mmCIF file of C-alpha atoms in Angstrom:
data_model
loop_
_atom_site.group_PDB
_atom_site.id
_atom_site.type_symbol
_atom_site.label_atom_id
_atom_site.label_comp_id
_atom_site.label_asym_id
_atom_site.label_seq_id
_atom_site.Cartn_x
_atom_site.Cartn_y
_atom_site.Cartn_z
ATOM 1 C CA MET A 247 16.606 22.525 -14.912
ATOM 2 C CA ALA A 248 15.324 26.313 -15.185
ATOM 3 C CA VAL A 249 13.473 27.256 -11.778
ATOM 4 C CA ASP A 250 9.621 27.556 -13.247
ATOM 5 C CA ARG A 251 9.199 31.425 -12.125
ATOM 6 C CA VAL A 252 5.372 30.994 -12.117
ATOM 7 C CA LEU A 253 5.109 27.990 -9.588
ATOM 8 C CA VAL A 254 8.093 30.349 -7.419
ATOM 9 C CA ASN A 255 5.394 33.845 -7.699
ATOM 10 C CA LEU A 256 2.393 31.671 -6.586
ATOM 11 C CA ASP A 257 1.082 31.007 -2.924
ATOM 12 C CA LEU A 258 0.375 27.396 -3.175
ATOM 13 C CA ASN A 259 -2.339 27.828 -0.154
ATOM 14 C CA LEU A 260 -4.610 29.347 -2.992
ATOM 15 C CA LEU A 261 -5.016 26.036 -5.145
ATOM 16 C CA VAL A 262 -6.846 25.188 -1.832
ATOM 17 C CA THR A 263 -8.785 27.782 -1.623
ATOM 18 C CA LEU A 264 -10.114 27.703 -5.262
ATOM 19 C CA ASP A 265 -10.751 24.434 -5.097
ATOM 20 C CA VAL A 266 -13.331 24.805 -2.293
ATOM 21 C CA LEU A 267 -14.406 27.847 -3.926
ATOM 22 C CA LEU A 268 -15.518 26.128 -7.305
ATOM 23 C CA ARG A 269 -17.147 23.037 -5.354
ATOM 24 C CA GLU A 270 -19.430 25.140 -3.231
ATOM 25 C CA ARG A 271 -19.619 28.080 -4.982
ATOM 26 C CA ASN A 272 -20.330 30.164 -2.034
ATOM 27 C CA VAL A 273 -17.707 32.430 0.032
ATOM 28 C CA THR A 274 -19.187 31.469 3.086
ATOM 29 C CA ARG A 275 -19.760 28.311 3.053
ATOM 30 C CA ALA A 276 -16.109 27.790 1.325
ATOM 31 C CA ALA A 277 -14.558 29.824 4.784
ATOM 32 C CA GLN A 278 -16.725 27.568 6.856
ATOM 33 C CA GLN A 279 -15.451 24.407 4.723
ATOM 34 C CA LEU A 280 -11.157 26.128 4.941
ATOM 35 C CA GLY A 281 -11.835 27.439 8.669
ATOM 36 C CA SER A 282 -11.065 30.361 7.729
ATOM 37 C CA SER A 283 -12.552 33.750 7.794
ATOM 38 C CA GLN A 284 -15.115 35.530 5.122
ATOM 39 C CA PRO A 285 -12.810 38.329 4.640
ATOM 40 C CA ALA A 286 -9.860 35.973 3.867
ATOM 41 C CA VAL A 287 -11.129 33.815 1.318
ATOM 42 C CA SER A 288 -12.704 37.044 0.286
ATOM 43 C CA ALA A 289 -9.122 37.950 -0.271
ATOM 44 C CA ALA A 290 -7.832 35.004 -2.007
ATOM 45 C CA LEU A 291 -11.341 34.947 -4.400
ATOM 46 C CA ALA A 292 -9.640 38.591 -5.609
ATOM 47 C CA ARG A 293 -6.557 37.434 -5.706
ATOM 48 C CA LEU A 294 -7.238 34.568 -7.996
ATOM 49 C CA ARG A 295 -9.199 36.441 -10.000
ATOM 50 C CA ARG A 296 -6.348 38.744 -10.799
ATOM 51 C CA HIS A 297 -4.175 35.749 -11.537
ATOM 52 C CA PHE A 298 -6.661 34.107 -14.222
ATOM 53 C CA GLY A 299 -7.626 37.786 -15.442
ATOM 54 C CA ASP A 300 -11.538 36.245 -15.177
ATOM 55 C CA ASP A 301 -14.188 36.603 -12.414
ATOM 56 C CA LEU A 302 -14.682 32.659 -11.630
ATOM 57 C CA LEU A 303 -17.694 32.697 -10.137
ATOM 58 C CA ASP A 304 -20.840 35.122 -11.490
ATOM 59 C CA ARG A 305 -23.718 36.418 -9.515
ATOM 60 C CA ILE A 306 -26.910 35.194 -11.276
ATOM 61 C CA GLY A 307 -29.981 36.150 -8.874
ATOM 62 C CA ASN A 308 -29.046 35.493 -5.580
ATOM 63 C CA ARG A 309 -26.480 32.332 -6.001
ATOM 64 C CA TYR A 310 -23.357 32.033 -7.981
ATOM 65 C CA GLU A 311 -22.257 30.106 -11.079
ATOM 66 C CA LEU A 312 -19.180 28.668 -12.570
ATOM 67 C CA THR A 313 -17.821 31.064 -15.110
ATOM 68 C CA PRO A 314 -16.376 28.895 -18.506
ATOM 69 C CA LEU A 315 -12.568 29.027 -17.315
ATOM 70 C CA ALA A 316 -13.657 28.331 -13.742
ATOM 71 C CA VAL A 317 -15.367 24.769 -14.975
ATOM 72 C CA GLN A 318 -12.033 24.248 -16.718
ATOM 73 C CA LEU A 319 -10.210 25.006 -13.739
ATOM 74 C CA ALA A 320 -13.066 22.759 -11.561
ATOM 75 C CA ALA A 321 -11.831 19.933 -13.421
ATOM 76 C CA ARG A 322 -8.499 20.239 -12.573
ATOM 77 C CA THR A 323 -8.003 21.218 -9.416
ATOM 78 C CA ALA A 324 -8.622 17.709 -7.689
ATOM 79 C CA PRO A 325 -6.478 15.832 -9.352
ATOM 80 C CA ALA A 326 -3.932 18.885 -9.083
ATOM 81 C CA LEU A 327 -4.454 19.060 -5.290
ATOM 82 C CA ALA A 328 -3.855 15.033 -4.979
ATOM 83 C CA GLY A 329 -0.186 15.356 -7.242
ATOM 84 C CA VAL A 330 0.971 17.823 -4.552
ATOM 85 C CA ARG A 331 -0.308 15.688 -1.982
ATOM 86 C CA ARG A 332 1.576 12.669 -3.267
ATOM 87 C CA VAL A 333 4.345 14.401 -3.006
ATOM 88 C CA PHE A 334 4.422 15.223 0.391
ATOM 89 C CA ASP A 335 3.170 12.061 1.371
ATOM 90 C CA VAL A 336 6.862 10.148 0.444
ATOM 91 C CA SER A 337 9.002 9.928 3.083
ATOM 92 C CA ALA A 338 12.321 7.599 3.326
ATOM 93 C CA GLU A 339 10.708 5.187 6.287
ATOM 94 C CA PHE A 340 7.381 3.192 5.450
ATOM 95 C CA ASP A 341 5.625 2.182 8.313
ATOM 96 C CA PRO A 342 1.825 1.042 7.227
ATOM 97 C CA THR A 343 0.849 0.436 11.194
ATOM 98 C CA SER A 344 1.352 4.460 11.686
ATOM 99 C CA ILE A 345 0.975 6.038 8.101
ATOM 100 C CA GLU A 346 -2.479 8.314 7.343
ATOM 101 C CA ARG A 347 -2.520 8.388 3.733
ATOM 102 C CA GLU A 348 -5.394 7.411 0.895
ATOM 103 C CA PHE A 349 -4.712 5.456 -2.374
ATOM 104 C CA THR A 350 -6.904 5.546 -5.005
ATOM 105 C CA VAL A 351 -7.287 3.063 -7.486
ATOM 106 C CA VAL A 352 -8.910 3.671 -11.073
ATOM 107 C CA THR A 353 -11.077 0.241 -11.788
ATOM 108 C CA SER A 354 -14.070 -1.264 -13.176
ATOM 109 C CA ASP A 355 -16.822 -2.943 -10.879
ATOM 110 C CA TYR A 356 -15.995 -6.172 -11.652
ATOM 111 C CA ALA A 357 -12.151 -5.969 -10.412
ATOM 112 C CA ALA A 358 -13.884 -3.619 -7.795
ATOM 113 C CA ALA A 359 -16.171 -6.343 -6.385
ATOM 114 C CA VAL A 360 -14.026 -9.747 -6.585
ATOM 115 C CA LEU A 361 -10.760 -8.019 -5.851
ATOM 116 C CA GLY A 362 -11.722 -4.797 -3.591
ATOM 117 C CA PRO A 363 -13.161 -7.007 -0.542
ATOM 118 C CA LEU A 364 -9.585 -8.744 -0.268
ATOM 119 C CA VAL A 365 -7.779 -6.072 -0.669
ATOM 120 C CA ALA A 366 -9.685 -3.526 1.770
ATOM 121 C CA GLY A 367 -9.862 -6.694 4.417
ATOM 122 C CA LEU A 368 -5.705 -6.758 4.089
ATOM 123 C CA LEU A 369 -5.539 -2.825 4.202
ATOM 124 C CA ALA A 370 -7.901 -2.764 7.286
ATOM 125 C CA GLU A 371 -5.165 -5.541 9.204
ATOM 126 C CA ARG A 372 -2.253 -4.169 8.504
ATOM 127 C CA ALA A 373 -2.354 -0.154 7.930
ATOM 128 C CA PRO A 374 -5.487 0.751 9.868
ATOM 129 C CA GLY A 375 -4.736 5.052 8.952
ATOM 130 C CA ILE A 376 -5.019 4.167 5.249
ATOM 131 C CA ARG A 377 -8.042 4.678 2.963
ATOM 132 C CA LEU A 378 -8.566 3.039 -0.155
ATOM 133 C CA ARG A 379 -10.620 4.864 -2.725
ATOM 134 C CA LEU A 380 -11.507 2.843 -5.937
ATOM 135 C CA GLN A 381 -12.760 4.876 -8.203
ATOM 136 C CA GLN A 382 -14.917 3.991 -11.393
ATOM 137 C CA THR A 383 -12.507 3.491 -14.532
ATOM 138 C CA THR A 384 -13.853 5.564 -17.836
ATOM 139 C CA PRO A 385 -13.276 4.941 -21.497
ATOM 140 C CA TYR A 386 -11.703 8.188 -21.178
ATOM 141 C CA ALA A 387 -9.395 7.106 -18.402
ATOM 142 C CA VAL A 388 -7.901 4.249 -20.521
ATOM 143 C CA ASP A 389 -7.520 6.321 -23.501
ATOM 144 C CA HIS A 390 -5.571 8.816 -21.420
ATOM 145 C CA ALA A 391 -4.181 6.369 -19.137
ATOM 146 C CA VAL A 392 -0.886 8.388 -19.011
ATOM 147 C CA ASP A 393 -2.685 11.645 -17.788
ATOM 148 C CA THR A 394 -4.676 9.360 -15.741
ATOM 149 C CA LEU A 395 -2.228 7.807 -13.669
ATOM 150 C CA ARG A 396 -0.439 11.506 -12.910
ATOM 151 C CA GLY A 397 -3.256 12.313 -10.495
ATOM 152 C CA VAL A 398 -4.379 8.467 -9.115
ATOM 153 C CA ASP A 399 -1.421 5.818 -7.431
ATOM 154 C CA GLY A 400 -2.935 3.102 -10.444
ATOM 155 C CA LEU A 401 -5.332 1.367 -12.779
ATOM 156 C CA ILE A 402 -6.181 -1.817 -12.585
ATOM 157 C CA LEU A 403 -6.795 -2.916 -15.989
ATOM 158 C CA PRO A 404 -6.404 -6.326 -18.416
ATOM 159 C CA HIS A 405 -3.309 -6.591 -20.724
ATOM 160 C CA GLY A 406 -3.934 -5.405 -23.961
ATOM 161 C CA PHE A 407 -5.208 -2.051 -23.469
ATOM 162 C CA LEU A 408 -1.760 -0.354 -22.132
ATOM 163 C CA SER A 409 1.926 -0.611 -23.286
ATOM 164 C CA ASP A 410 5.104 0.617 -21.784
ATOM 165 C CA ILE A 411 3.755 1.396 -18.704
ATOM 166 C CA PRO A 412 5.068 -0.035 -15.282
ATOM 167 C CA HIS A 413 2.701 -2.360 -14.079
ATOM 168 C CA THR A 414 1.867 -5.565 -11.553
ATOM 169 C CA ASP A 415 0.032 -8.829 -12.449
ATOM 170 C CA LEU A 416 -2.326 -9.568 -9.983
ATOM 171 C CA TYR A 417 -4.956 -12.925 -11.568
ATOM 172 C CA THR A 418 -5.855 -13.863 -14.392
ATOM 173 C CA ASP A 419 -9.679 -15.135 -15.223
ATOM 174 C CA ARG A 420 -11.834 -16.236 -17.904
ATOM 175 C CA TRP A 421 -14.979 -15.134 -19.412
ATOM 176 C CA VAL A 422 -17.621 -16.963 -19.607
ATOM 177 C CA CYS A 423 -21.470 -16.615 -20.514
ATOM 178 C CA ILE A 424 -24.773 -16.244 -18.529
ATOM 179 C CA VAL A 425 -28.398 -16.413 -19.618
ATOM 180 C CA SER A 426 -31.207 -16.518 -17.331
ATOM 181 C CA ALA A 427 -31.493 -19.435 -15.218
ATOM 182 C CA GLY A 428 -35.491 -19.878 -16.651
ATOM 183 C CA ASN A 429 -34.217 -19.783 -20.207
ATOM 184 C CA GLU A 430 -35.278 -23.025 -20.987
ATOM 185 C CA ALA A 431 -34.113 -22.694 -25.239
ATOM 186 C CA ILE A 432 -30.382 -23.019 -23.280
ATOM 187 C CA GLY A 433 -29.640 -26.045 -22.394
ATOM 188 C CA ALA A 434 -25.812 -26.899 -20.725
ATOM 189 C CA GLY A 435 -24.249 -25.389 -23.622
ATOM 190 C CA LEU A 436 -24.330 -22.784 -26.679
ATOM 191 C CA THR A 437 -23.378 -23.220 -30.392
ATOM 192 C CA LEU A 438 -22.367 -20.287 -32.061
ATOM 193 C CA GLU A 439 -25.467 -20.202 -33.979
ATOM 194 C CA GLN A 440 -26.892 -19.101 -30.489
ATOM 195 C CA LEU A 441 -24.547 -16.655 -29.964
ATOM 196 C CA GLY A 442 -25.651 -15.179 -33.393
ATOM 197 C CA ASP A 443 -29.209 -15.220 -32.909
ATOM 198 C CA LEU A 444 -29.811 -13.953 -29.128
ATOM 199 C CA PRO A 445 -30.167 -10.837 -28.597
ATOM 200 C CA TRP A 446 -27.140 -9.272 -26.046
ATOM 201 C CA VAL A 447 -26.140 -6.837 -23.321
ATOM 202 C CA VAL A 448 -22.423 -5.626 -23.965
ATOM 203 C CA LEU A 449 -20.128 -3.248 -22.174
ATOM 204 C CA TYR A 450 -19.461 0.345 -24.240
ATOM 205 C CA ASN A 451 -19.512 -1.254 -27.546
ATOM 206 C CA ARG A 452 -17.615 1.780 -28.726
ATOM 207 C CA PRO A 453 -14.842 1.699 -31.045
ATOM 208 C CA THR A 454 -12.217 1.944 -28.681
ATOM 209 C CA ALA A 455 -14.771 0.995 -25.217
ATOM 210 C CA PHE A 456 -15.602 -2.602 -25.412
ATOM 211 C CA ALA A 457 -14.995 -6.168 -23.642
ATOM 212 C CA PRO A 458 -12.453 -8.059 -25.034
ATOM 213 C CA ALA A 459 -13.787 -11.339 -25.375
ATOM 214 C CA THR A 460 -16.558 -9.542 -27.374
ATOM 215 C CA GLN A 461 -14.116 -7.910 -29.946
ATOM 216 C CA GLN A 462 -12.730 -11.897 -30.056
ATOM 217 C CA LEU A 463 -16.566 -13.037 -30.987
ATOM 218 C CA ARG A 464 -16.440 -10.551 -33.865
ATOM 219 C CA MET A 465 -13.094 -11.730 -34.736
ATOM 220 C CA ILE A 466 -14.504 -15.279 -35.479
ATOM 221 C CA GLY A 467 -17.077 -14.231 -37.444
ATOM 222 C CA VAL A 468 -20.065 -13.339 -35.060
ATOM 223 C CA GLU A 469 -21.585 -10.495 -35.079
ATOM 224 C CA PRO A 470 -23.564 -9.828 -32.035
ATOM 225 C CA ARG A 471 -27.107 -8.960 -31.948
ATOM 226 C CA VAL A 472 -26.648 -5.356 -29.353
ATOM 227 C CA GLU A 473 -30.457 -5.292 -27.175
ATOM 228 C CA VAL A 474 -28.503 -3.257 -24.357
ATOM 229 C CA VAL A 475 -25.333 -1.598 -23.884
ATOM 230 C CA VAL A 476 -24.116 -0.566 -20.418
ATOM 231 C CA ASP A 477 -21.296 0.812 -18.674
ATOM 232 C CA GLY A 478 -19.999 -1.726 -16.280
ATOM 233 C CA PHE A 479 -20.313 -5.488 -15.587
ATOM 234 C CA LEU A 480 -22.452 -5.110 -12.471
ATOM 235 C CA PRO A 481 -26.126 -4.265 -14.205
ATOM 236 C CA MET A 482 -25.197 -7.291 -16.721
ATOM 237 C CA PRO A 483 -26.498 -10.372 -15.212
ATOM 238 C CA PHE A 484 -29.807 -8.429 -13.617
ATOM 239 C CA LEU A 485 -30.363 -7.035 -17.516
ATOM 240 C CA VAL A 486 -30.462 -11.259 -18.546
ATOM 241 C CA ALA A 487 -32.318 -12.431 -15.934
ATOM 242 C CA GLY A 488 -36.044 -12.834 -16.796
ATOM 243 C CA THR A 489 -35.445 -12.789 -20.697
ATOM 244 C CA ASN A 490 -33.775 -14.609 -23.256
ATOM 245 C CA ARG A 491 -30.670 -12.118 -23.321
ATOM 246 C CA ILE A 492 -27.207 -13.760 -22.939
ATOM 247 C CA ALA A 493 -24.027 -11.702 -21.893
ATOM 248 C CA LEU A 494 -20.352 -12.536 -21.358
ATOM 249 C CA LEU A 495 -19.216 -12.075 -17.528
ATOM 250 C CA GLN A 496 -16.073 -12.486 -16.085
ATOM 251 C CA GLU A 497 -16.088 -16.073 -14.279
ATOM 252 C CA HIS A 498 -15.527 -14.454 -11.186
ATOM 253 C CA LEU A 499 -17.857 -12.280 -10.875
ATOM 254 C CA ALA A 500 -20.317 -14.650 -12.728
ATOM 255 C CA HIS A 501 -20.650 -17.176 -9.732
ATOM 256 C CA ARG A 502 -20.659 -14.947 -7.566
ATOM 257 C CA MET A 503 -23.717 -13.337 -9.071
ATOM 258 C CA ALA A 504 -25.678 -16.184 -10.583
ATOM 259 C CA ALA A 505 -27.830 -16.367 -7.253
ATOM 260 C CA VAL A 506 -28.425 -12.773 -6.898
ATOM 261 C CA ALA A 507 -29.305 -12.535 -10.051
ATOM 262 C CA ASP A 508 -31.262 -15.061 -10.975
ATOM 263 C CA ILE A 509 -29.067 -16.402 -13.923
ATOM 264 C CA ARG A 510 -27.115 -19.139 -15.432
ATOM 265 C CA VAL A 511 -23.040 -19.906 -15.767
ATOM 266 C CA VAL A 512 -22.252 -21.466 -19.518
ATOM 267 C CA ALA A 513 -18.756 -22.220 -21.099
ATOM 268 C CA CYS A 514 -18.349 -20.270 -23.693
ATOM 269 C CA PRO A 515 -18.387 -22.217 -27.296
ATOM 270 C CA PHE A 516 -15.516 -20.952 -28.380
ATOM 271 C CA ASP A 517 -11.664 -20.562 -27.109
ATOM 272 C CA VAL A 518 -11.636 -17.298 -25.376
ATOM 273 C CA VAL A 519 -8.517 -15.737 -25.008
ATOM 274 C CA PRO A 520 -7.841 -15.421 -20.402
ATOM 275 C CA LEU A 521 -8.017 -12.109 -18.868
ATOM 276 C CA ALA A 522 -5.086 -10.954 -17.147
ATOM 277 C CA GLU A 523 -5.626 -8.242 -14.970
ATOM 278 C CA ALA A 524 -2.685 -5.810 -14.042
ATOM 279 C CA PHE A 525 -1.505 -2.750 -11.818
ATOM 280 C CA TRP A 526 -0.952 -0.043 -14.274
ATOM 281 C CA TRP A 527 1.183 2.597 -12.290
ATOM 282 C CA HIS A 528 3.555 5.835 -13.478
ATOM 283 C CA PRO A 529 6.996 5.255 -13.739
ATOM 284 C CA MET A 530 7.275 8.214 -10.971
ATOM 285 C CA TYR A 531 6.078 5.592 -8.110
ATOM 286 C CA ARG A 532 8.897 3.397 -9.025
ATOM 287 C CA THR A 533 11.625 4.372 -5.847
ATOM 288 C CA ASP A 534 8.126 5.527 -3.289
ATOM 289 C CA PRO A 535 8.029 2.917 -0.571
ATOM 290 C CA ALA A 536 4.667 3.326 0.352
ATOM 291 C CA HIS A 537 3.513 2.984 -3.391
ATOM 292 C CA ALA A 538 5.711 -0.337 -3.480
ATOM 293 C CA TRP A 539 3.825 -1.753 -0.330
ATOM 294 C CA LEU A 540 0.377 -1.107 -2.394
ATOM 295 C CA ARG A 541 1.664 -3.035 -4.970
ATOM 296 C CA GLY A 542 2.819 -5.384 -2.856
ATOM 297 C CA VAL A 543 -0.815 -5.917 -0.782
ATOM 298 C CA LEU A 544 -2.864 -5.943 -4.553
ATOM 299 C CA ALA A 545 -0.610 -8.574 -5.685
ATOM 300 C CA GLU A 546 -1.240 -10.801 -2.227
ATOM 301 C CA ALA A 547 -4.510 -10.085 -2.824
ATOM 302 C CA GLY A 548 -4.961 -11.231 -6.314
ATOM 303 C CA ARG A 549 -2.774 -14.363 -5.319
ATOM 304 C CA ARG A 550 -5.782 -14.560 -2.518
ATOM 305 C CA LEU A 551 -8.487 -14.492 -4.869
ATOM 306 C CA THR A 552 -6.948 -17.065 -7.149
ATOM 307 C CA ALA A 553 -6.802 -19.728 -4.253
ATOM 308 C CA ALA A 554 -9.990 -19.063 -3.156
ATOM 309 C CA GLY A 555 -11.143 -20.420 -6.355
ATOM 310 C CA HIS A 556 -14.799 -19.651 -7.636
ATOM 311 C CA PRO A 557 -17.354 -19.616 -5.607
ATOM 312 C CA PRO A 558 -20.332 -22.254 -6.000
ATOM 313 C CA ALA A 559 -23.367 -20.778 -8.282
#
């Protein structure tokens, strides 16, 4: 493979300076963040301007604004730095009790709520120098999963969205319906007719972004009458409480939220395909001992979640 001459002639320290400058939009503040002098950061900015052929920071009145090119760069510097950091974090020996490292996992608020505490507990117990960053997923992150996985340690997502990407199975869950605790029109069970008549709270509601159970509902001929659309699962119980709305929620989360949000958990009146959560990761981590250890921790947390069962409503 040919040597990348562009990279050979680049000072990677400029990447750190560029990231801070684009965040701070001020040379003095950037110098303070970097622990450097203002003239040194000004000189680095001049080098960056020559490299990109762009001012990067435009003075408007008494402040600086990012140029259009700088806006593009600002979205790329953090993932680039994360990738560089991961390269130099790799070592032949891995001791979780002594290493200092941050693991970034992209996940839904649902998985963060039910699995996150178990993972954080195991990390605190076994690797006090490791920090866990749970980053909220988006439809874009899933649609561009390969690109997403280059900049993070992995993505927690159910089976059915990704393929041909390494993964570690974590746990299974099932979908249930939630209704307001005071909704007297709904008894111990629901009918398919009620599912078609009641107003719904749904996730995303886009052609390529949806809750799998909602898609299954459509496949059996029931089109939800959507009244509220949200970008996460945690708001759903509060948007159902005190109304005649209905929503589909994962059972682990639904039982945790029942008392807090004043909702009731009701079984679905149709056969819903179970939810199989997995941790998806880039092939470059296959032989990374630290990443393999993380995958083991996540799998153990999944087993503990399964063994604990569902908390009482």
